[in-house]
Amino acid sequence: AKWTNEEIQLALFQVTSSTMGLREASRAYGVPVSTLKRHLDKQNKFAIGKRQLGRPTIFTTEMEDEFAHHILQMESMCFGYTRKSCMQLAYEFAERNGLQHPFNQEKKSAGNDWLRLFLRRHPDITIRQPEPTSVDWGLLHKHFFV
């Protein structure tokens, strides 16, 4: 795009304050008429003037942070998630929150692509095969390493 967020906001202000018409503001600020119209009709899915690349995420930022926090909390208690269990947990989380999602209904699981992108957004999470851990090891580990 050859226009900035400020140009969109200025053009929208000119149109909403009846200082300029839609086409006139489009020419003056170099923003396409269709873009201005979409923002005026409030059909833009993001904040006014904000552009976001890529597909939208299934969960909101807050929900995804809560999901990531749960996984990290379980990891700290020596209960890690496998790839499969993490994807199933994501499916359940979406279902319980009543979200529309493209997850697999038959397998009741999120997809590999979703997990890959989720882990990219949250690099502090490690998904690995959980191994049995003795209580003594956990207490010793907590005492020396925390």
Short mmCIF file of C-alpha atoms in Angstrom, two decimals:
data_model
loop_
_atom_site.label_atom_id
_atom_site.label_comp_id
_atom_site.label_asym_id
_atom_site.label_seq_id
_atom_site.Cartn_x
_atom_site.Cartn_y
_atom_site.Cartn_z
CA ALA A 1 0.00 0.00 0.00
CA LYS A 2 1.20 3.47 -0.81
CA TRP A 3 -0.64 5.30 1.95
CA THR A 4 -0.02 5.58 5.67
CA ASN A 5 -2.30 5.19 8.67
CA GLU A 6 -2.14 8.94 9.24
CA GLU A 7 -3.32 9.61 5.68
CA ILE A 8 -6.29 7.27 6.16
CA GLN A 9 -7.20 8.96 9.44
CA LEU A 10 -6.91 12.45 7.94
CA ALA A 11 -9.01 11.47 4.93
CA LEU A 12 -11.66 9.90 7.18
CA PHE A 13 -11.74 13.01 9.34
CA GLN A 14 -12.21 15.23 6.27
CA VAL A 15 -15.09 13.06 5.02
CA THR A 16 -16.84 12.69 8.39
CA SER A 17 -16.58 16.41 9.13
CA SER A 18 -18.11 17.14 5.68
CA THR A 19 -15.06 19.19 4.67
CA MET A 20 -14.43 16.96 1.64
CA GLY A 21 -16.30 14.37 -0.31
CA LEU A 22 -15.20 10.73 -0.46
CA ARG A 23 -13.60 10.96 -3.90
CA GLU A 24 -11.98 14.31 -3.16
CA ALA A 25 -10.40 12.97 0.06
CA SER A 26 -9.30 9.88 -1.84
CA ARG A 27 -7.44 11.97 -4.42
CA ALA A 28 -6.05 14.42 -1.84
CA TYR A 29 -4.56 11.75 0.45
CA GLY A 30 -3.87 8.99 -2.08
CA VAL A 31 -6.09 6.42 -0.36
CA PRO A 32 -8.39 4.29 -2.56
CA VAL A 33 -12.09 5.11 -2.39
CA SER A 34 -12.91 1.48 -1.54
CA THR A 35 -10.56 1.57 1.46
CA LEU A 36 -12.10 4.79 2.77
CA LYS A 37 -15.61 3.44 2.22
CA ARG A 38 -14.79 0.22 4.09
CA HIS A 39 -13.48 2.22 7.05
CA LEU A 40 -16.48 4.58 6.98
CA ASP A 41 -18.95 1.69 6.90
CA LYS A 42 -17.14 0.18 9.92
CA GLN A 43 -16.62 -3.02 7.95
CA ASN A 44 -12.92 -2.93 8.62
CA LYS A 45 -12.17 -5.74 11.07
CA PHE A 46 -9.35 -3.82 12.72
CA ALA A 47 -8.96 -0.42 14.32
CA ILE A 48 -9.32 2.55 11.99
CA GLY A 49 -6.19 2.93 9.97
CA LYS A 50 -4.63 -0.28 11.26
CA ARG A 51 -3.52 -2.87 8.76
CA GLN A 52 -2.77 -6.45 9.73
CA LEU A 53 -1.18 -8.97 7.44
CA GLY A 54 -2.00 -12.67 7.33
CA ARG A 55 -4.99 -14.62 8.47
CA PRO A 56 -6.70 -13.61 11.70
CA THR A 57 -6.05 -15.89 14.68
CA ILE A 58 -8.77 -18.13 16.11
CA PHE A 59 -8.39 -16.85 19.67
CA THR A 60 -8.17 -13.24 20.78
CA THR A 61 -4.80 -12.11 22.12
CA GLU A 62 -6.07 -12.36 25.70
CA MET A 63 -7.49 -15.85 25.17
CA GLU A 64 -4.30 -17.05 23.50
CA ASP A 65 -2.21 -15.64 26.36
CA GLU A 66 -4.47 -17.43 28.85
CA PHE A 67 -4.08 -20.68 26.88
CA ALA A 68 -0.29 -20.27 26.76
CA HIS A 69 -0.20 -19.47 30.50
CA HIS A 70 -2.12 -22.69 31.24
CA ILE A 71 0.36 -24.76 29.22
CA LEU A 72 3.33 -23.10 30.94
CA GLN A 73 1.74 -23.64 34.34
CA MET A 74 1.24 -27.33 33.62
CA GLU A 75 4.85 -27.59 32.40
CA SER A 76 6.07 -26.07 35.68
CA MET A 77 4.20 -28.84 37.54
CA CYS A 78 6.03 -31.48 35.43
CA PHE A 79 2.96 -32.20 33.30
CA GLY A 80 3.96 -31.29 29.79
CA TYR A 81 1.75 -31.59 26.74
CA THR A 82 2.43 -33.58 23.61
CA ARG A 83 1.67 -32.07 20.21
CA LYS A 84 -1.52 -34.11 19.99
CA SER A 85 -2.76 -33.25 23.48
CA CYS A 86 -2.02 -29.55 22.92
CA MET A 87 -4.04 -29.55 19.69
CA GLN A 88 -6.92 -31.35 21.41
CA LEU A 89 -6.81 -28.86 24.27
CA ALA A 90 -6.99 -25.98 21.78
CA TYR A 91 -10.08 -27.56 20.20
CA GLU A 92 -11.76 -27.92 23.61
CA PHE A 93 -10.81 -24.35 24.53
CA ALA A 94 -12.40 -23.03 21.32
CA GLU A 95 -15.54 -25.12 21.83
CA ARG A 96 -16.01 -24.07 25.46
CA ASN A 97 -15.64 -20.41 24.53
CA GLY A 98 -18.17 -20.77 21.71
CA LEU A 99 -15.76 -19.65 18.99
CA GLN A 100 -16.14 -20.44 15.34
CA HIS A 101 -13.05 -22.34 14.29
CA PRO A 102 -11.73 -24.37 11.36
CA PHE A 103 -10.51 -27.20 13.62
CA ASN A 104 -11.20 -30.83 12.72
CA GLN A 105 -14.62 -31.83 14.10
CA GLU A 106 -14.03 -35.58 13.67
CA LYS A 107 -10.69 -35.70 15.45
CA LYS A 108 -11.71 -32.93 17.87
CA SER A 109 -8.32 -31.39 17.36
CA ALA A 110 -6.64 -28.26 16.02
CA GLY A 111 -4.36 -28.70 13.03
CA ASN A 112 -0.58 -28.91 12.74
CA ASP A 113 -0.47 -25.50 11.04
CA TRP A 114 -2.31 -23.88 13.94
CA LEU A 115 0.09 -25.46 16.46
CA ARG A 116 3.16 -24.41 14.46
CA LEU A 117 1.98 -20.79 14.29
CA PHE A 118 0.92 -20.81 17.96
CA LEU A 119 4.37 -22.02 19.01
CA ARG A 120 5.95 -19.36 16.81
CA ARG A 121 3.92 -16.68 18.61
CA HIS A 122 4.84 -18.20 22.01
CA PRO A 123 8.48 -19.34 21.82
CA ASP A 124 8.65 -19.86 25.60
CA ILE A 125 6.42 -22.95 25.28
CA THR A 126 8.06 -26.29 24.58
CA ILE A 127 6.01 -29.23 23.45
CA ARG A 128 7.63 -32.56 24.24
CA GLN A 129 6.82 -36.06 25.33
CA PRO A 130 6.30 -35.96 29.11
CA GLU A 131 8.44 -38.40 31.06
CA PRO A 132 7.70 -39.88 34.47
CA THR A 133 9.25 -37.80 37.24
CA SER A 134 9.73 -38.82 40.84
CA VAL A 135 8.60 -36.56 43.65
CA ASP A 136 12.16 -36.48 45.01
CA TRP A 137 13.52 -35.20 41.69
CA GLY A 138 10.85 -32.51 41.59
CA LEU A 139 11.63 -31.30 45.11
CA LEU A 140 15.38 -31.36 44.45
CA HIS A 141 14.97 -29.53 41.15
CA LYS A 142 12.74 -26.90 42.74
CA HIS A 143 15.15 -26.38 45.64
CA PHE A 144 18.31 -25.92 43.55
CA PHE A 145 17.10 -24.39 40.31
CA VAL A 146 14.33 -22.00 41.29
#
